[in-house]
Short mmCIF file of C-alpha atoms in Angstrom, two decimals:
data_model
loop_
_atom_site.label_atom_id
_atom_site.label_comp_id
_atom_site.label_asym_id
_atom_site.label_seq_id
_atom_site.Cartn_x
_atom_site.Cartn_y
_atom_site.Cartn_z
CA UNK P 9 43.76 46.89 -18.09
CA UNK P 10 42.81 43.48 -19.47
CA UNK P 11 39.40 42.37 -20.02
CA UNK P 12 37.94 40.16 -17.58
CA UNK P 13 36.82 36.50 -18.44
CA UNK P 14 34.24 34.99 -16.47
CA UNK P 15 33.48 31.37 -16.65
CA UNK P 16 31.08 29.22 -14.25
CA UNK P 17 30.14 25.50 -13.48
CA UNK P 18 27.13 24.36 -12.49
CA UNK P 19 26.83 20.36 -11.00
CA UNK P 20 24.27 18.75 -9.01
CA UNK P 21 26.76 18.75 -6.26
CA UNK P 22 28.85 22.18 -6.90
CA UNK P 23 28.35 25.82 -7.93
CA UNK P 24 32.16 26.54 -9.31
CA UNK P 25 33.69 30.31 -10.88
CA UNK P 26 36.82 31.22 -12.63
CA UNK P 27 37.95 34.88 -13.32
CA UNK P 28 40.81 35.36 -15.37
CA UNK P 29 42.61 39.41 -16.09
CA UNK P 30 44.80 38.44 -19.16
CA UNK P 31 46.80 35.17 -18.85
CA UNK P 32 45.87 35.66 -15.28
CA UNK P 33 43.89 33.86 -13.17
CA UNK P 34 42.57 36.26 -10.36
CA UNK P 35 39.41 34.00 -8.61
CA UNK P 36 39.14 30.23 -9.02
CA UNK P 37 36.63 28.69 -6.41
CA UNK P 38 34.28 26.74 -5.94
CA UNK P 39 30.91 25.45 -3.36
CA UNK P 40 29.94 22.35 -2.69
CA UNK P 41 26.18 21.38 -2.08
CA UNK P 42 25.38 18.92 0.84
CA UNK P 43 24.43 15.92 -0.68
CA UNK P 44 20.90 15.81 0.68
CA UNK P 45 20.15 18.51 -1.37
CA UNK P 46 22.65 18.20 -4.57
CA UNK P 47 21.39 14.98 -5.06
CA UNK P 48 17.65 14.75 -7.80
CA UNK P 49 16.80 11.21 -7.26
CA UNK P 50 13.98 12.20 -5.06
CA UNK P 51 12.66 14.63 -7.52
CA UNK P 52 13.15 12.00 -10.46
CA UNK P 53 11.34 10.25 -8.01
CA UNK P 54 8.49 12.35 -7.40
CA UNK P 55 8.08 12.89 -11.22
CA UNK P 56 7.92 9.56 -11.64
CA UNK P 57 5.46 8.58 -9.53
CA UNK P 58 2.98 11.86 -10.38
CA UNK P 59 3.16 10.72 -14.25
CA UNK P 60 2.33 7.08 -12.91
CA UNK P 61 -0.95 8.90 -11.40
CA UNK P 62 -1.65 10.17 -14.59
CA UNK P 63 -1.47 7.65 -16.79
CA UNK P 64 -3.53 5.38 -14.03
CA UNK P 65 -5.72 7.96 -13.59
CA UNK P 66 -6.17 7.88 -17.85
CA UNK P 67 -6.84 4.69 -17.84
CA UNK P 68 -9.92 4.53 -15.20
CA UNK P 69 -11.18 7.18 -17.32
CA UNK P 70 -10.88 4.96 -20.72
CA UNK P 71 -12.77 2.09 -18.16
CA UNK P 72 -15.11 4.33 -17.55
CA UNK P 73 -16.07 5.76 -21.64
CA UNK P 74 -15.93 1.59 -22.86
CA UNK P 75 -19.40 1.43 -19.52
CA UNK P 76 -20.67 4.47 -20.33
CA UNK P 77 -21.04 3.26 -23.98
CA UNK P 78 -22.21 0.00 -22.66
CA UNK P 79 -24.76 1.50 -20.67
CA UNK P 80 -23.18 0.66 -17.38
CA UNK P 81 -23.46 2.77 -14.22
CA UNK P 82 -20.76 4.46 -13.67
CA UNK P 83 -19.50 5.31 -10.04
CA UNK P 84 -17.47 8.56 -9.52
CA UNK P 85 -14.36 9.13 -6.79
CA UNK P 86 -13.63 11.70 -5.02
CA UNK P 87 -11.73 14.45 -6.28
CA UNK P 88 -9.84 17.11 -4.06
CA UNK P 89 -10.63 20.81 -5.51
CA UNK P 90 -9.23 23.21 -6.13
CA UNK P 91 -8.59 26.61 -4.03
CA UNK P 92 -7.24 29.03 -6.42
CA UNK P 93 -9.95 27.96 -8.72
CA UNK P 94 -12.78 27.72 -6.53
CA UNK P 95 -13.19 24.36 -7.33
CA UNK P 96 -14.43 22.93 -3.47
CA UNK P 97 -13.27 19.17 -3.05
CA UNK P 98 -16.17 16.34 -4.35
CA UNK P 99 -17.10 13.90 -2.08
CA UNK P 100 -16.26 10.12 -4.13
CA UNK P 101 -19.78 7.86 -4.44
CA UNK P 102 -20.26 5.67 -1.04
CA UNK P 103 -21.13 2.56 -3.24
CA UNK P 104 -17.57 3.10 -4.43
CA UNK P 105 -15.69 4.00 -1.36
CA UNK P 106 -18.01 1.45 0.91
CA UNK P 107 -16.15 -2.08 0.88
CA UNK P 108 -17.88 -3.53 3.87
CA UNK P 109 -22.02 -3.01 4.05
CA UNK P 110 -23.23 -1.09 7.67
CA UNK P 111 -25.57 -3.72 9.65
CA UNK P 112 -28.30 -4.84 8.12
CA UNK P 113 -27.39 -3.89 4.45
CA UNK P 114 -27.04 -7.26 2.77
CA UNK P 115 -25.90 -5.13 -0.25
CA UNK P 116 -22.63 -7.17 -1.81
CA UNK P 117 -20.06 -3.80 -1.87
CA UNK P 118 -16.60 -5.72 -1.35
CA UNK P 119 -14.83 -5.56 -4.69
CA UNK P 120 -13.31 -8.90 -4.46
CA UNK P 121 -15.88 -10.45 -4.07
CA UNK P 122 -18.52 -8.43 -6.52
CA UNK P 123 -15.31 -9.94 -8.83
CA UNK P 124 -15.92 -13.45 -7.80
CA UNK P 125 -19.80 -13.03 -8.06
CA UNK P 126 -19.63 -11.54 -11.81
CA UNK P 127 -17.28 -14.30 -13.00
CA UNK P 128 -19.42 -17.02 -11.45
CA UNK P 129 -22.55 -15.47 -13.41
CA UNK P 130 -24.85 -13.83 -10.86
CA UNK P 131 -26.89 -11.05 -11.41
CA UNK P 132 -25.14 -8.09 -10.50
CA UNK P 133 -26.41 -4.46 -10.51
CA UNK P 134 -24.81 -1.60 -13.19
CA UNK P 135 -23.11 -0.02 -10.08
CA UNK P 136 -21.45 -3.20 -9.09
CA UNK P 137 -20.17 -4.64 -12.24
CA UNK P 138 -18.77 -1.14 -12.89
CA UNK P 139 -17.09 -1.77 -9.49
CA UNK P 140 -16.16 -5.27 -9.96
CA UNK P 141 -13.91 -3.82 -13.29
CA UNK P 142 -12.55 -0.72 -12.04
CA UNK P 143 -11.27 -2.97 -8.77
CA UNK P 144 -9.57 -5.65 -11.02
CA UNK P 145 -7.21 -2.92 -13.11
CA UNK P 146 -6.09 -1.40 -9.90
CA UNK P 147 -3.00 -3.55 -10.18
CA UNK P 148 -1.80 -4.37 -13.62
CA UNK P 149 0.37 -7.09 -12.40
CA UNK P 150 4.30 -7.58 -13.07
CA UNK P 151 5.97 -8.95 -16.26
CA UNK P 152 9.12 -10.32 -15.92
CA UNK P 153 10.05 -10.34 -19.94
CA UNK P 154 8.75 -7.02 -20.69
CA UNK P 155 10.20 -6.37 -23.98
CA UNK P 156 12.81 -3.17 -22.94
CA UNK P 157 14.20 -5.42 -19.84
CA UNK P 158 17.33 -5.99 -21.56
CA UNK P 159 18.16 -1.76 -21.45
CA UNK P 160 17.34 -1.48 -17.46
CA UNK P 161 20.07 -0.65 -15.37
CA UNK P 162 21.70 -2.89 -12.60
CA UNK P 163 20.14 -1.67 -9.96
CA UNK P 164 16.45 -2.57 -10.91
CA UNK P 165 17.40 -6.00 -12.33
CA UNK P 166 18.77 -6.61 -8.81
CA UNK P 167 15.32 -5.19 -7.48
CA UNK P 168 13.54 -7.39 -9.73
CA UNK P 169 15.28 -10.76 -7.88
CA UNK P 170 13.19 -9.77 -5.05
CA UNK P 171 9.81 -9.12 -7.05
CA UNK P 172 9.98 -12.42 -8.90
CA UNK P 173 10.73 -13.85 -5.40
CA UNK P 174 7.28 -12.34 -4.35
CA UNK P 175 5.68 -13.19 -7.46
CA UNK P 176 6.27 -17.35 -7.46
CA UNK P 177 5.09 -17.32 -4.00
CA UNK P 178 1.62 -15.44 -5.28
CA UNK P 179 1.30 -18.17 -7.93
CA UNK P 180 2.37 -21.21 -5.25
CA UNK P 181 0.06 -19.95 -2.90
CA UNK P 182 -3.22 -18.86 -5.36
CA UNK P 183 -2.81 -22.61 -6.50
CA UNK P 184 -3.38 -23.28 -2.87
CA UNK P 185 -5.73 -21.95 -2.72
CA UNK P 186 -7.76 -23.07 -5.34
CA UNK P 187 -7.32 -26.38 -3.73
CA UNK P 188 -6.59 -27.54 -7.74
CA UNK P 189 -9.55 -26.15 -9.39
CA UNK P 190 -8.36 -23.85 -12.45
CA UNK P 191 -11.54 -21.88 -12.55
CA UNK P 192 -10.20 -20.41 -8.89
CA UNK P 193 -6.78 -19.63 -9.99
CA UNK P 194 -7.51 -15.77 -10.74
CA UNK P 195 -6.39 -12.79 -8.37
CA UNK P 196 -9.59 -11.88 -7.15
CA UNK P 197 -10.17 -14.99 -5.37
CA UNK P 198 -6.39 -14.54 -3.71
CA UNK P 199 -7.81 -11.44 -2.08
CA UNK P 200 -11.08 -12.95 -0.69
CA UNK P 201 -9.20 -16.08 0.80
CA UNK P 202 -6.61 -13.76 2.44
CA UNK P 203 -9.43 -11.41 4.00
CA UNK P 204 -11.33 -14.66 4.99
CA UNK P 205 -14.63 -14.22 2.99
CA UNK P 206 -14.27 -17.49 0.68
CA UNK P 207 -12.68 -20.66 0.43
CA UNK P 208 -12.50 -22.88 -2.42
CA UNK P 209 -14.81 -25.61 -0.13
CA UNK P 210 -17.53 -23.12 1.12
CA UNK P 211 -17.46 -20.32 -1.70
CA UNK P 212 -18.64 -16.91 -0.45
CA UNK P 213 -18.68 -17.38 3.60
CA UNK P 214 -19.18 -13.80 5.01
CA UNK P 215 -19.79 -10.25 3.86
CA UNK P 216 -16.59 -9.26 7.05
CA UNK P 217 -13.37 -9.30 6.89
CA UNK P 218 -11.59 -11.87 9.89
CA UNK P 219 -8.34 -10.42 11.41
CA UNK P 220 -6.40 -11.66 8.38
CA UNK P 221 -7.95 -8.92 6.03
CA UNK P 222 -4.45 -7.01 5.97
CA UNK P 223 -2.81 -9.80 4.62
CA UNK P 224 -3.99 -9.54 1.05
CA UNK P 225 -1.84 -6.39 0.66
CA UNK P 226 1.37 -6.07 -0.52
CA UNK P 227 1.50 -9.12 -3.05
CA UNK P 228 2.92 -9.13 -6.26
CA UNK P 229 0.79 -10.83 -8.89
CA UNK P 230 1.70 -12.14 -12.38
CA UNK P 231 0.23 -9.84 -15.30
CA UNK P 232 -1.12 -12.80 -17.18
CA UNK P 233 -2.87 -13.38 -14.56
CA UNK P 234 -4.35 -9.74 -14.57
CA UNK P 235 -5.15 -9.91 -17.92
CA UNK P 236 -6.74 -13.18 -17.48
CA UNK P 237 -9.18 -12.13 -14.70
CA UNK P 238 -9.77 -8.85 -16.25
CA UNK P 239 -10.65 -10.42 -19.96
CA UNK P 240 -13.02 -12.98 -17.87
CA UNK P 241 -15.06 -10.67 -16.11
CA UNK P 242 -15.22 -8.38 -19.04
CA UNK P 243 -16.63 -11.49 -21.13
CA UNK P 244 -19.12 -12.28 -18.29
CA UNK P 245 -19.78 -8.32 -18.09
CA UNK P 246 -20.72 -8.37 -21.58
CA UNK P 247 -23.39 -11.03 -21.14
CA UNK P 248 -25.53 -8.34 -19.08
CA UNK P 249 -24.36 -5.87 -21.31
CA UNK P 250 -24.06 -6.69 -24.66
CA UNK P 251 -22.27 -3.54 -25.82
CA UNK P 252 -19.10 -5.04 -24.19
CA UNK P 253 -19.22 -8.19 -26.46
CA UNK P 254 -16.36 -8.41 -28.41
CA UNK P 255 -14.74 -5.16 -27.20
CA UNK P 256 -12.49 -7.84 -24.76
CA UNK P 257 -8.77 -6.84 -26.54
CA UNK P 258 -9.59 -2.90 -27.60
CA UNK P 259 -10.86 -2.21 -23.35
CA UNK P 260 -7.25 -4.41 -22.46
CA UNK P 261 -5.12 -2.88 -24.43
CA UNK P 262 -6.51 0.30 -26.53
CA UNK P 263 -7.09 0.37 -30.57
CA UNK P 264 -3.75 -1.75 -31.48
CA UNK P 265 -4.87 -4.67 -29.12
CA UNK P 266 -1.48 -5.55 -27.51
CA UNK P 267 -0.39 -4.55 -24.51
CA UNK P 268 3.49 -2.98 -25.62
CA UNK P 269 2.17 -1.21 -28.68
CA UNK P 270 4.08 1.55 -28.11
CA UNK P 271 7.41 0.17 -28.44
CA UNK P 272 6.67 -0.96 -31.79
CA UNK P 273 7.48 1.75 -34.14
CA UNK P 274 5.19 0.30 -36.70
CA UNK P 275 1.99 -0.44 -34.71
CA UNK P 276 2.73 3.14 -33.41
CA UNK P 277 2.44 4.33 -37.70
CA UNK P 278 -0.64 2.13 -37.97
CA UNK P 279 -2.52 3.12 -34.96
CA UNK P 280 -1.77 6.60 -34.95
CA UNK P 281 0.04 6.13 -31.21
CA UNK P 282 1.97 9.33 -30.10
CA UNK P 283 4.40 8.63 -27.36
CA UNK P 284 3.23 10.06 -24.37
CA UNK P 285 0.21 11.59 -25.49
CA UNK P 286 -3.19 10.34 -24.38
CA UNK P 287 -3.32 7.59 -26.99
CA UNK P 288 -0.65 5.94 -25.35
CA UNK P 289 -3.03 5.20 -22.23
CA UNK P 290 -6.07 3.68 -24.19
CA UNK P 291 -6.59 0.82 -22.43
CA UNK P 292 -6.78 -0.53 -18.80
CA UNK P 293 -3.52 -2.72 -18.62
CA UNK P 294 -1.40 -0.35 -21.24
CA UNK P 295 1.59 -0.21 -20.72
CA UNK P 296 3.89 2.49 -21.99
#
């Protein structure tokens, strides 16, 4: 009797097996996988967005070590737990998680607005200019000449027609808003508008959202105008706290100072930058 040669395939849509006795073959079949579960773009999915986390979550935590240094109050989330390690689930800081102050607190805890209040120089506690900065890098804004968009595929430069749509209407609209004046045209005052708390004629009107409040969601705004707020309020920032002075470029964008470091093989030499290690998320608006 002939040996037996097995040989197998394995696809993202098929499981396939050939047996062949000699110049033989005695089993060729194969099974097909419904597509809903052959196909991986929701795990590539999934893994995408969980090493987004990550890295956001890295760079809150650099925001936090540049305050800390500063001597700025720090506020503290909350963080779920863990079960299998006995960790039990932390509550997050109310000053943090409070936006809008209970009646009869005249306490300023909206982060748009402790924005607004920090760039137009008032007296702010530790607390709230920590606040003020951790709200402005929630959103690092979209670049529409990031340096690798030449190597995307199809299908997100298509996508990208409709963010740039959203994104000119942001910038028409902010300059709207600031009714002309150029010391209004950064994001933070887009949000207040929307939610009804300022206007470029009153300033600061109320401490409550109006019925428009969910309308500052969902926008897409430019990253130089990220960076711009962000650099602002950390100049203003560093006025109360003077260990911030200077510090402007290394809190943006980590030790090399530029926001794409990382795709420059040299910087990367210089700087000591490891692609995707923790170096790579030094800095609020980083980008890897």
């Amino acid at each position: 009797m002939s040996e037996k040669v097995f040989a197998f395939d394995i696809g993202t849509g098929s499981l396939g097996i050939a047996v062949r006795e000699g110049k033989e073959i005695i089993e060729a079949r194969s099974l097909l996988i419904h597509p809903e579960f052959a196909s991986t773009k929701e795990q590539r999915e999934r893994r995408r967005q969980h090493r987004t986390r990550i890295a956001h979550k890295s760079r809150e935590q650099f925001l936090k070590e540049q305050c800390r240094k500063a001597g700025i109050e720090v506020l503290e989330g909350r963080k779920p737990g863990n079960k299998k390690k006995g960790i039990p689930p932390r509550k997050g800081d109310p000053r943090l998680e409070t936006e809008f102050a209970p009646a009869g607190d005249n306490t300023v805890y909206t982060s748009c607005l402790l924005r607004i209040m920090l760039l137009q120089g008032e007296r702010l506690e530790g607390w709230q200019v920590y606040k003020a900065l951790h709200s402005a890098i929630q959103r690092r804004g979209y670049d529409p000449d990031i340096l690798w968009k030449s190597g995307e595929k199809q299908s997100k430069k298509d996508d990208e027609k409709e963010t740039l749509k959203n994104m000119n209407e942001y910038k028409s609209e902010l300059e709207k808003i600031a009714g002309g004046k150029n010391g209004y045209t950064y994001p933070c005052y887009y949000d207040a508008k929307k939610m009804g708390l300022w206007d470029a004629v009153n300033g600061i009107k109320n401490l409550s959202p109006t019925h428009e409040s969910l309308r500052a969601r969902g926008y897409t705004a430019p990253r130089t105008l990220v960076e711009k707020e962000v650099r602002a309020l950390l100049n203003a920032a560093s006025r109360l706290y003077p260990g911030l002075g200077g510090k402007a470029d290394y809190i943006l964008y980590g030790p090399a100072g530029k926001p794409y470091a990382s795709y420059n093989p040299d910087i990367r030499k210089q700087y000591g930058l490891r692609e995707g290690s923790i170096s790579e998320w030094q800095g609020v608006l980083r980008q890897k």
